[in-house]
Every structure is written in structure tokens, then in C-alpha cells.
Coordinates of C-alpha atoms in Angstrom, one line a residue:
M166 CA 21.1 13.6 -7.0
K167 CA 24.0 14.5 -4.7
T168 CA 26.3 11.5 -4.8
I169 CA 27.2 8.7 -7.3
L170 CA 28.9 5.6 -5.9
L171 CA 31.1 3.8 -8.4
I172 CA 31.6 0.1 -7.8
D173 CA 34.5 -0.5 -10.2
P174 CA 38.0 0.6 -9.3
P175 CA 39.4 4.0 -10.5
T176 CA 41.5 2.4 -13.1
K177 CA 38.4 1.5 -15.1
W178 CA 37.0 5.1 -15.1
K179 CA 39.4 6.8 -17.5
D180 CA 36.6 9.0 -18.9
L181 CA 35.4 10.0 -15.4
E182 CA 36.8 13.5 -15.6
N183 CA 34.5 14.2 -18.7
S184 CA 31.5 12.9 -16.7
R185 CA 32.3 15.2 -13.8
A186 CA 32.4 18.2 -16.1
L187 CA 28.9 17.3 -17.3
L188 CA 27.6 16.6 -13.8
S189 CA 28.9 19.5 -11.8
G190 CA 27.8 19.6 -8.2
I191 CA 27.6 15.8 -7.9
Q192 CA 30.1 14.0 -5.7
F193 CA 31.7 10.8 -7.2
L194 CA 32.8 8.2 -4.7
F195 CA 34.6 4.9 -5.3
L196 CA 33.3 2.0 -3.3
E197 CA 36.8 1.2 -1.8
D198 CA 37.1 4.8 -0.6
A199 CA 33.6 4.8 0.8
L200 CA 34.2 1.7 2.8
L201 CA 37.3 3.1 4.3
E202 CA 35.6 6.4 5.2
G203 CA 32.6 4.5 6.6
E204 CA 34.8 2.5 8.9
K205 CA 36.5 5.6 10.1
S206 CA 33.2 7.3 10.8
R207 CA 31.8 4.2 12.6
I208 CA 34.9 4.2 14.9
K209 CA 34.5 7.9 15.5
K210 CA 30.7 8.1 16.1
G211 CA 30.2 4.6 17.5
D212 CA 27.8 1.8 16.5
K213 CA 24.8 3.4 18.3
T214 CA 24.6 6.2 15.8
Y215 CA 24.2 3.8 12.8
D216 CA 21.9 1.6 14.7
Q217 CA 19.6 4.6 15.3
R218 CA 19.7 5.5 11.7
G219 CA 18.6 2.0 10.7
E220 CA 15.9 1.9 13.3
S221 CA 14.5 5.2 12.1
L222 CA 13.7 3.8 8.7
G223 CA 10.1 2.7 7.9
G224 CA 8.6 0.3 5.3
K225 CA 7.6 3.2 3.0
D226 CA 11.0 4.8 2.9
L227 CA 12.9 4.6 -0.3
A228 CA 15.4 1.6 -0.4
T229 CA 16.7 1.8 -4.0
I230 CA 16.0 2.9 -7.6
I231 CA 16.3 0.3 -10.3
Y232 CA 16.2 1.3 -13.9
T233 CA 14.3 -0.5 -16.7
S234 CA 16.2 -1.8 -19.7
G235 CA 14.9 1.0 -22.0
T236 CA 13.7 -1.4 -24.7
T237 CA 10.6 0.8 -25.4
G238 CA 12.3 4.2 -24.8
A239 CA 14.4 6.0 -22.3
P240 CA 15.1 3.9 -19.1
K241 CA 12.7 4.7 -16.3
G242 CA 13.8 4.7 -12.6
V243 CA 11.6 2.4 -10.5
M244 CA 11.5 3.5 -6.8
L245 CA 11.3 0.5 -4.4
N246 CA 10.8 1.0 -0.7
H247 CA 12.0 -1.2 2.2
R248 CA 8.7 -3.0 2.5
S249 CA 9.1 -4.3 -1.1
F250 CA 12.3 -6.1 -0.1
T251 CA 11.2 -7.3 3.4
W252 CA 8.1 -8.7 1.8
G253 CA 10.2 -10.5 -0.9
I254 CA 12.5 -11.9 1.8
H255 CA 9.5 -13.1 3.8
Q256 CA 7.9 -14.8 0.8
I257 CA 11.1 -16.6 -0.2
Q258 CA 11.7 -17.7 3.4
E259 CA 8.2 -19.2 3.4
F260 CA 9.2 -22.0 1.0
I261 CA 13.0 -21.9 1.2
P262 CA 14.2 -22.3 4.8
G263 CA 17.6 -20.7 4.2
S264 CA 20.3 -20.2 6.8
Y265 CA 23.8 -19.0 7.4
N266 CA 25.0 -22.4 6.1
D267 CA 23.8 -21.6 2.6
R268 CA 25.9 -20.2 -0.2
T269 CA 25.3 -19.0 -3.8
I270 CA 27.0 -17.7 -6.9
L271 CA 26.1 -14.2 -8.1
F272 CA 26.5 -13.5 -11.8
L273 CA 23.5 -11.4 -12.8
P274 CA 24.1 -7.6 -12.9
P275 CA 23.4 -5.8 -9.6
W276 CA 20.7 -3.6 -11.3
H277 CA 18.7 -6.8 -12.1
I278 CA 15.7 -7.0 -9.6
A279 CA 16.1 -10.8 -9.2
E280 CA 19.8 -10.4 -8.3
R281 CA 19.0 -7.5 -5.9
L282 CA 16.3 -9.5 -4.1
L283 CA 18.6 -12.5 -3.9
E284 CA 21.5 -10.5 -2.4
T285 CA 19.1 -8.9 0.2
T286 CA 17.7 -12.3 1.1
L287 CA 21.1 -13.8 1.6
I288 CA 22.3 -11.0 3.7
A289 CA 19.1 -11.5 5.9
W290 CA 20.1 -15.2 6.2
G291 CA 23.7 -14.5 6.9
A292 CA 24.6 -16.7 4.0
S293 CA 27.7 -16.6 1.8
M294 CA 27.9 -15.1 -1.7
A295 CA 30.6 -15.7 -4.4
C296 CA 30.8 -13.4 -7.4
S297 CA 31.1 -15.0 -10.9
S298 CA 30.6 -14.3 -14.5
I299 CA 28.9 -16.1 -17.4
P300 CA 32.1 -17.6 -18.9
T301 CA 33.4 -18.9 -15.6
I302 CA 30.1 -20.2 -14.1
P303 CA 30.8 -23.9 -14.8
A304 CA 34.2 -23.9 -13.1
D305 CA 33.0 -21.7 -10.3
M306 CA 30.1 -24.1 -9.6
Q307 CA 32.6 -26.8 -8.9
K308 CA 34.6 -24.6 -6.5
V309 CA 31.8 -23.0 -4.6
K310 CA 29.3 -25.8 -4.7
P311 CA 26.3 -23.5 -4.1
T312 CA 23.3 -24.7 -2.1
V313 CA 21.0 -22.0 -3.5
L314 CA 20.9 -20.8 -7.1
V315 CA 18.8 -18.0 -8.7
S316 CA 18.9 -17.1 -12.4
V317 CA 16.8 -15.9 -15.3
P318 CA 15.1 -18.3 -17.7
R319 CA 17.8 -17.9 -20.4
L320 CA 20.4 -19.6 -18.3
W321 CA 18.2 -22.5 -17.4
E322 CA 17.2 -22.9 -21.0
G323 CA 20.9 -22.9 -22.0
L324 CA 21.8 -25.5 -19.5
Y325 CA 18.8 -27.7 -20.6
K326 CA 19.9 -27.5 -24.2
R327 CA 23.5 -28.3 -23.3
I328 CA 22.5 -31.4 -21.3
Y329 CA 20.2 -32.7 -24.1
D330 CA 22.8 -32.0 -26.8
T331 CA 25.3 -34.1 -24.8
V332 CA 22.7 -36.9 -24.5
R333 CA 22.1 -36.9 -28.2
K334 CA 25.8 -37.6 -28.8
S335 CA 25.8 -40.6 -26.6
S336 CA 25.0 -44.2 -27.5
P337 CA 21.4 -45.3 -28.1
F338 CA 21.5 -47.3 -24.9
K339 CA 22.7 -44.4 -22.8
Q340 CA 20.0 -42.2 -24.4
K341 CA 17.2 -44.6 -23.4
L342 CA 18.7 -44.9 -19.9
F343 CA 18.7 -41.1 -19.5
H344 CA 15.1 -40.7 -20.7
F345 CA 14.0 -43.5 -18.5
A346 CA 15.6 -41.8 -15.5
V347 CA 14.1 -38.4 -16.3
K348 CA 10.6 -40.0 -16.7
M349 CA 10.9 -41.8 -13.3
A350 CA 12.1 -38.6 -11.7
E351 CA 9.1 -36.7 -13.1
I352 CA 6.7 -39.4 -11.7
T353 CA 8.3 -39.4 -8.3
T354 CA 8.4 -35.6 -8.2
S355 CA 4.7 -35.5 -9.0
L356 CA 4.0 -38.0 -6.3
Q357 CA 6.0 -36.0 -3.8
D358 CA 4.2 -32.8 -4.7
T359 CA 0.9 -34.6 -4.1
I360 CA 2.1 -35.8 -0.7
R361 CA 3.3 -32.4 0.3
D362 CA 0.1 -30.8 -0.9
S363 CA 2.0 -28.5 -3.2
Y364 CA -0.9 -28.0 -5.6
A365 CA -3.4 -25.2 -5.4
T366 CA -6.7 -25.9 -3.6
T367 CA -10.0 -24.9 -5.1
E368 CA -13.2 -24.1 -3.3
T369 CA -15.1 -27.1 -4.7
E370 CA -12.3 -29.6 -3.9
N371 CA -13.2 -32.4 -1.5
P372 CA -10.8 -32.5 1.5
N373 CA -11.4 -36.3 1.9
Q374 CA -10.5 -36.8 -1.7
K375 CA -7.3 -34.9 -1.2
L376 CA -6.4 -37.1 1.8
L377 CA -7.0 -40.2 -0.3
D378 CA -4.9 -38.9 -3.1
R379 CA -2.0 -38.2 -0.7
F380 CA -2.3 -41.7 0.8
I381 CA -2.3 -43.4 -2.6
A382 CA 0.7 -41.2 -3.7
S383 CA 2.5 -42.3 -0.6
V384 CA 1.9 -46.0 -1.4
F385 CA 3.1 -45.6 -5.0
L386 CA 6.2 -43.6 -3.9
L387 CA 7.2 -46.3 -1.5
S388 CA 6.9 -48.9 -4.2
L389 CA 9.1 -46.8 -6.5
V390 CA 12.0 -46.3 -4.0
P391 CA 14.4 -48.7 -5.8
I392 CA 13.7 -47.1 -9.1
K393 CA 14.1 -43.6 -7.6
I394 CA 17.5 -44.6 -6.3
L395 CA 18.5 -45.9 -9.7
S396 CA 17.2 -42.8 -11.5
N397 CA 19.0 -40.5 -9.0
K398 CA 22.3 -42.4 -9.7
I399 CA 21.8 -42.0 -13.5
L400 CA 21.1 -38.2 -13.2
E401 CA 23.9 -37.6 -10.7
R402 CA 26.0 -36.1 -13.5
V403 CA 23.4 -33.5 -14.1
R404 CA 23.4 -32.5 -10.5
N405 CA 27.2 -32.4 -10.5
L406 CA 27.0 -29.6 -13.1
F407 CA 25.9 -27.4 -10.3
G408 CA 28.5 -28.6 -7.8
G409 CA 26.3 -31.4 -6.4
K410 CA 25.1 -29.5 -3.4
I411 CA 22.1 -27.5 -4.7
R412 CA 19.1 -27.6 -2.3
F413 CA 17.0 -24.9 -3.9
A414 CA 16.9 -23.3 -7.4
L415 CA 14.7 -20.4 -8.5
C416 CA 13.9 -18.6 -11.7
G417 CA 13.3 -14.9 -11.4
A418 CA 12.1 -11.9 -13.4
G419 CA 10.6 -13.9 -16.3
A420 CA 8.5 -16.9 -17.4
M421 CA 10.2 -20.2 -18.1
P422 CA 8.9 -23.1 -20.3
S423 CA 7.1 -25.6 -18.0
H424 CA 9.0 -28.6 -19.3
I425 CA 12.4 -27.0 -18.4
Q426 CA 11.0 -25.9 -15.0
F427 CA 9.9 -29.4 -14.3
F428 CA 13.2 -30.9 -15.4
F429 CA 15.2 -28.8 -13.0
E430 CA 12.4 -28.6 -10.4
V431 CA 12.8 -24.8 -10.4
P432 CA 10.1 -22.9 -8.5
E433 CA 9.4 -19.7 -10.4
S434 CA 9.7 -16.5 -8.5
I435 CA 7.8 -13.6 -10.1
S436 CA 9.0 -10.6 -8.1
S437 CA 8.6 -6.9 -8.4
K438 CA 10.1 -6.8 -11.9
P439 CA 10.3 -3.2 -13.2
T440 CA 8.3 -2.9 -16.4
E441 CA 8.5 -0.3 -19.2

């Protein structure tokens, strides 16, 4: 270890002098200072020098070290190479066609693997990122109106509980209307998944039967268009909790109850989560 980069400003590191005494021989750099020095160096040496440095990296070279939570002992440093991240970006891009038009809200800590992978993917897309915190997420959702959202199961579970707690306080008629809309949304989503061939294929599965299933699903879905429009209108308030522009939502670094996953239509991303 030669250098430690500190993200928070110097005013938050009052005890830094004590740390320096314990870690003699290690250079401490604040992010703001590092950015200024980096810009000076880029102007002095030219872009070509830094381009060559990037091009010299290989897939097996170390990209980052992420530490485990330490729930079963001392935290362990997990070494992740560049291929781990490029593979993750490629897999996400396979089913989420992201672009520079997308935007998201970041609120997980940067040492969380799901957050780190999200940030790397968004940089690869050229997308926009807005930093937030748990207490300000609802207000920030309305300001930023994210198109992509990634979180851990606990947040989705909390939002699910909040929505259903609100529904229970409404009139019996509104409760029935909400549950009807949710049921219709589940049916139409299942039909859409069949049409898109989103389900896994087994070796014994008959291809002709699958084509027939997709045709029948298409017919049923067309017949449910008016009901789908109605259910979408009823559930509009739920979508507006996220700013109303969400195109894709993912759950990373942990399992989520299937009924909550289905409610939000959240594809589960099990990435290279560091384990104890």
C-alpha cells in the first residue's frame, strides 16, 4: 500500500493526523487535490500518455479491491480484475439496452459491489448519475426522474411495504381496485414474457408447442388491451414514486422474495458478490 485516496473533504478528517502517524510511509490524497493534480499532469504530458496507459491494461490486471462486511470475522479484501467488470457490463447490456440518454440515482455505498458495477456500466454507456442518500431518495426521485434504478432487496421490500400500507388505509373500493389492477398487470406481464420467450428452455421442450404458446399469449394479450390500459392508469401513482420514467430496475447482491420481484418487474442481478 503506497497511497490512500480520501473521497470526503479535509474538513471531515479531523483525526487524520493520528492515522498518518500509525501509517507512516503511506501517502494520503484528497480526491479534490488528486483531480487538480491529474488535470495538470494531463496538460503537461498530453492525452497520448494516458491513452497508452489504459491500452496497456489487460483483462487479468487488478481493477479494484472490495472488502467484505466482516460479519464472520475480519473484513477480507476481494481482488477483482478488469475482466470481471467488462463481463458484468456486457451481461447487463445484453438485456438492458442502455445509452447516454439514461440516468440513475446512486445511494448505495461505493464499496458495495452492486453499486460499483452500476457506476462502471453507466460510465461505459455515457449515462448520467446523481448522488443521493436514503432519507432524500423520494424527493430526489421526483427531481432526477431516473430511467434506470439498481438497489438491494431491502429497499424494494421497504417500498413494497410502504405501498401496501398506504393501500390498507384507503377505502374498501380503492383497495379492490388496486388489487384488481395488480392482478391484471401480473397476467399481462406473464403473457408478455411468454411472447418474448423470456422463460428458460429445456432440452425436452417441443419447439412447436412453444410457438403455439406464444401465439395464444399474443391473442389473449390483444383481448386484454383495454384492461391493461385501465390497470396502468390505476397503478400510475406507484410508477410516479420513482419519478415516472423508469425503464429498467434491477436488484443486485442478494435474493429478493419472488412476489416483490414480480410486483416491480425487477430482474435479479446476481453479480460477483464478495463473500466471507
